[in-house]
Amino acid sequence: MGEFLEQFFIFVGVLVCLVYLVKCVKFAKCIFLHFWKVLPRSFAQSMGQWAVITGAGDGIGKAYSFELAKRGLNIVLISRTLEKLQAIATEIEQTTGSSVKIIQADFTKDDIYEYIKENLKGLEIGILVNNVGMLPNLLPSYFLNAPDEIQSLIHCNMTSVIKMTQLILKHMESRGKGLILNISSGAALFPCPLYSLYSASKAFVRTFSKALQAEYKAKGIIIQVLTPYAISTSMTKYLNPNMITKTANEFVKESMNYITAGDENCGCLAHEILVTYNFLLSWNNEDRCAASPSRLN
């Protein structure tokens, strides 16, 4: 029995070391890609002629629209507010020379996808950015006290990712290439009390994306989920940018460096450092709890 326990603890120790090693390698890769940009600017254009961005009327979606247009792609903007889309389309066309197509759609509804499908017909779509999302309560709130927007949040944060991926992935598969970026959140990395529904919806995006990449990686398609922490956008009431809180433009520009860095990424080095620190801290806390006599009571 003693020999068995010894072998068991050795196995657990090796497993823990391997987990730490994987995290360290991933972190080192992010540092390398942050300072040495190995992805050519022509990469995005090589995926296809068009990029589709949901939630393109503001924040991260708007920033991706401009960044991908600068990299030579034509852009499909999808969002709810027509006036915003028209203004962004004009600015993109004037500053980059790319063609822009507008699709007005409200992702809190579930009857919009046939309309979107019709408007995407005939386009060679190389990149899809599933960005649209909603946060019902910026301030912490118990589930029963939160705004009653459950169905809208499910449609916006979850159904949109499933349906837009379904519409576009089949064409990417037939062409043998494509890039799908799904914008999740740092709140997806752990249960987040007082933001329970938002956190859970973003955890779904994370899990769905990683499973999908395992299915379609061999077919030449890159599916990456991004789990950033604070970004200064209208959703976060334009938090003051600093070393941790990034502007949408800063985040998007940096996130493009990490497209080849695996199926999951925070999108910027500062947030990757936070995730790594929290991971190491959680392991240390678990080790202390395991060693504490009170843990056994």
CSV table of N, CA, C and O in Angstrom, one decimal, residues 43 47 125-128 165 168-182 209-224 259-260 262-263:
chain,number,residue,atom,x,y,z
A,43,PHE,N,-1.1,37.9,-44.3
A,43,PHE,CA,-1.8,36.6,-43.8
A,43,PHE,C,-3.3,36.8,-43.9
A,43,PHE,O,-4.0,35.9,-44.4
A,47,MET,N,-6.5,34.6,-46.4
A,47,MET,CA,-7.6,33.8,-46.0
A,47,MET,C,-8.8,33.9,-46.9
A,47,MET,O,-9.6,33.0,-47.1
A,125,ILE,N,-15.6,34.6,-48.1
A,125,ILE,CA,-15.4,35.1,-46.7
A,125,ILE,C,-14.2,34.3,-46.1
A,125,ILE,O,-14.2,33.1,-46.0
A,126,GLY,N,-13.1,35.1,-45.8
A,126,GLY,CA,-11.9,34.4,-45.2
A,126,GLY,C,-11.8,34.5,-43.7
A,126,GLY,O,-11.2,33.7,-43.1
A,127,ILE,N,-12.5,35.6,-43.1
A,127,ILE,CA,-12.4,35.8,-41.7
A,127,ILE,C,-13.8,36.1,-41.1
A,127,ILE,O,-14.5,36.9,-41.7
A,128,LEU,N,-14.1,35.5,-40.0
A,128,LEU,CA,-15.3,35.9,-39.3
A,128,LEU,C,-14.9,36.3,-37.9
A,128,LEU,O,-14.1,35.5,-37.2
A,165,THR,N,-21.2,31.1,-37.1
A,165,THR,CA,-20.2,30.1,-37.4
A,165,THR,C,-20.8,29.0,-38.3
A,165,THR,O,-20.1,28.6,-39.3
A,168,ILE,N,-20.9,30.4,-42.0
A,168,ILE,CA,-19.7,30.7,-42.7
A,168,ILE,C,-18.7,29.6,-42.7
A,168,ILE,O,-17.9,29.4,-43.7
A,169,LEU,N,-18.7,28.7,-41.7
A,169,LEU,CA,-17.7,27.7,-41.6
A,169,LEU,C,-17.8,26.7,-42.7
A,169,LEU,O,-16.8,26.2,-43.2
A,170,LYS,N,-19.0,26.4,-43.2
A,170,LYS,CA,-19.2,25.4,-44.2
A,170,LYS,C,-18.5,25.8,-45.5
A,170,LYS,O,-17.9,25.0,-46.2
A,171,HIS,N,-18.5,27.1,-45.8
A,171,HIS,CA,-17.8,27.6,-47.0
A,171,HIS,C,-16.3,27.7,-46.8
A,171,HIS,O,-15.5,27.4,-47.7
A,172,MET,N,-15.8,27.9,-45.5
A,172,MET,CA,-14.4,27.8,-45.2
A,172,MET,C,-13.9,26.4,-45.4
A,172,MET,O,-12.8,26.2,-45.9
A,173,GLU,N,-14.7,25.5,-44.9
A,173,GLU,CA,-14.3,24.1,-45.0
A,173,GLU,C,-14.1,23.6,-46.5
A,173,GLU,O,-13.2,22.9,-46.9
A,174,SER,N,-15.1,24.1,-47.3
A,174,SER,CA,-15.0,23.7,-48.8
A,174,SER,C,-13.8,24.3,-49.4
A,174,SER,O,-13.2,23.7,-50.4
A,175,ARG,N,-13.3,25.5,-48.9
A,175,ARG,CA,-12.1,26.2,-49.5
A,175,ARG,C,-10.8,25.7,-48.8
A,175,ARG,O,-9.7,26.0,-49.3
A,176,GLY,N,-10.9,25.0,-47.7
A,176,GLY,CA,-9.7,24.5,-47.0
A,176,GLY,C,-8.9,25.6,-46.3
A,176,GLY,O,-7.8,25.4,-46.0
A,177,LYS,N,-9.6,26.7,-46.0
A,177,LYS,CA,-8.9,27.8,-45.2
A,177,LYS,C,-9.9,28.8,-44.6
A,177,LYS,O,-11.0,28.9,-45.2
A,178,GLY,N,-9.5,29.5,-43.6
A,178,GLY,CA,-10.3,30.5,-43.0
A,178,GLY,C,-9.9,30.7,-41.6
A,178,GLY,O,-9.2,29.9,-41.0
A,179,LEU,N,-10.4,31.8,-41.0
A,179,LEU,CA,-10.0,32.2,-39.7
A,179,LEU,C,-11.3,32.7,-39.0
A,179,LEU,O,-12.0,33.6,-39.5
A,180,ILE,N,-11.6,32.1,-37.8
A,180,ILE,CA,-12.7,32.6,-37.0
A,180,ILE,C,-12.2,33.0,-35.6
A,180,ILE,O,-11.5,32.2,-34.9
A,181,LEU,N,-12.4,34.3,-35.3
A,181,LEU,CA,-12.0,34.8,-34.0
A,181,LEU,C,-13.3,35.0,-33.1
A,181,LEU,O,-14.2,35.7,-33.5
A,182,ASN,N,-13.4,34.3,-32.0
A,182,ASN,CA,-14.6,34.4,-31.1
A,182,ASN,C,-14.2,35.2,-29.9
A,182,ASN,O,-13.2,34.8,-29.2
A,209,SER,N,-15.6,27.1,-28.8
A,209,SER,CA,-14.6,27.5,-29.8
A,209,SER,C,-13.4,26.5,-29.7
A,209,SER,O,-12.9,26.1,-30.8
A,210,LYS,N,-13.0,26.1,-28.5
A,210,LYS,CA,-11.9,25.1,-28.4
A,210,LYS,C,-12.3,23.8,-28.9
A,210,LYS,O,-11.4,23.1,-29.6
A,211,ALA,N,-13.5,23.3,-28.7
A,211,ALA,CA,-13.9,22.1,-29.3
A,211,ALA,C,-14.0,22.1,-30.8
A,211,ALA,O,-13.6,21.2,-31.5
A,212,LEU,N,-14.5,23.2,-31.3
A,212,LEU,CA,-14.6,23.4,-32.8
A,212,LEU,C,-13.2,23.4,-33.4
A,212,LEU,O,-13.0,22.9,-34.5
A,213,GLN,N,-12.2,24.0,-32.8
A,213,GLN,CA,-10.9,24.0,-33.3
A,213,GLN,C,-10.3,22.6,-33.4
A,213,GLN,O,-9.7,22.3,-34.4
A,214,ALA,N,-10.6,21.8,-32.4
A,214,ALA,CA,-10.1,20.4,-32.4
A,214,ALA,C,-10.8,19.7,-33.6
A,214,ALA,O,-10.1,18.8,-34.2
A,215,GLU,N,-12.0,20.0,-34.0
A,215,GLU,CA,-12.7,19.4,-35.1
A,215,GLU,C,-12.2,19.8,-36.4
A,215,GLU,O,-12.1,19.0,-37.4
A,216,TYR,N,-11.8,21.1,-36.6
A,216,TYR,CA,-11.6,21.6,-37.9
A,216,TYR,C,-10.2,22.1,-38.2
A,216,TYR,O,-9.8,22.5,-39.3
A,217,LYS,N,-9.3,21.9,-37.2
A,217,LYS,CA,-7.9,22.3,-37.4
A,217,LYS,C,-7.2,21.6,-38.6
A,217,LYS,O,-6.5,22.2,-39.4
A,218,ALA,N,-7.5,20.3,-38.7
A,218,ALA,CA,-6.9,19.5,-39.8
A,218,ALA,C,-7.4,19.9,-41.1
A,218,ALA,O,-6.8,19.5,-42.2
A,219,LYS,N,-8.5,20.7,-41.2
A,219,LYS,CA,-9.1,21.1,-42.4
A,219,LYS,C,-8.6,22.5,-42.9
A,219,LYS,O,-9.1,23.1,-43.8
A,220,GLY,N,-7.6,23.0,-42.2
A,220,GLY,CA,-6.9,24.2,-42.5
A,220,GLY,C,-7.6,25.5,-42.0
A,220,GLY,O,-7.3,26.6,-42.4
A,221,ILE,N,-8.5,25.3,-41.0
A,221,ILE,CA,-9.2,26.4,-40.5
A,221,ILE,C,-8.7,26.8,-39.1
A,221,ILE,O,-8.5,25.9,-38.2
A,222,ILE,N,-8.5,28.0,-38.8
A,222,ILE,CA,-8.0,28.5,-37.5
A,222,ILE,C,-9.3,29.0,-36.8
A,222,ILE,O,-9.9,30.0,-37.2
A,223,ILE,N,-9.5,28.5,-35.6
A,223,ILE,CA,-10.6,29.0,-34.7
A,223,ILE,C,-10.0,29.3,-33.4
A,223,ILE,O,-9.5,28.4,-32.7
A,224,GLN,N,-10.0,30.6,-33.0
A,224,GLN,CA,-9.3,31.0,-31.8
A,224,GLN,C,-10.3,31.8,-31.0
A,224,GLN,O,-11.1,32.6,-31.5
A,259,ILE,N,-2.5,35.3,-33.5
A,259,ILE,CA,-3.5,34.4,-34.3
A,259,ILE,C,-2.9,33.0,-34.4
A,259,ILE,O,-3.7,32.0,-34.3
A,260,THR,N,-1.6,32.8,-34.5
A,260,THR,CA,-1.1,31.4,-34.6
A,260,THR,C,-0.6,30.9,-33.2
A,260,THR,O,0.1,29.9,-33.2
A,262,GLY,N,-2.2,29.4,-30.8
A,262,GLY,CA,-3.1,28.4,-30.2
A,262,GLY,C,-4.5,28.7,-30.3
A,262,GLY,O,-5.0,29.7,-30.8
A,263,ASP,N,-5.3,27.8,-29.7
A,263,ASP,CA,-6.8,27.9,-29.8
A,263,ASP,C,-7.4,28.9,-28.8
A,263,ASP,O,-8.6,29.2,-28.9
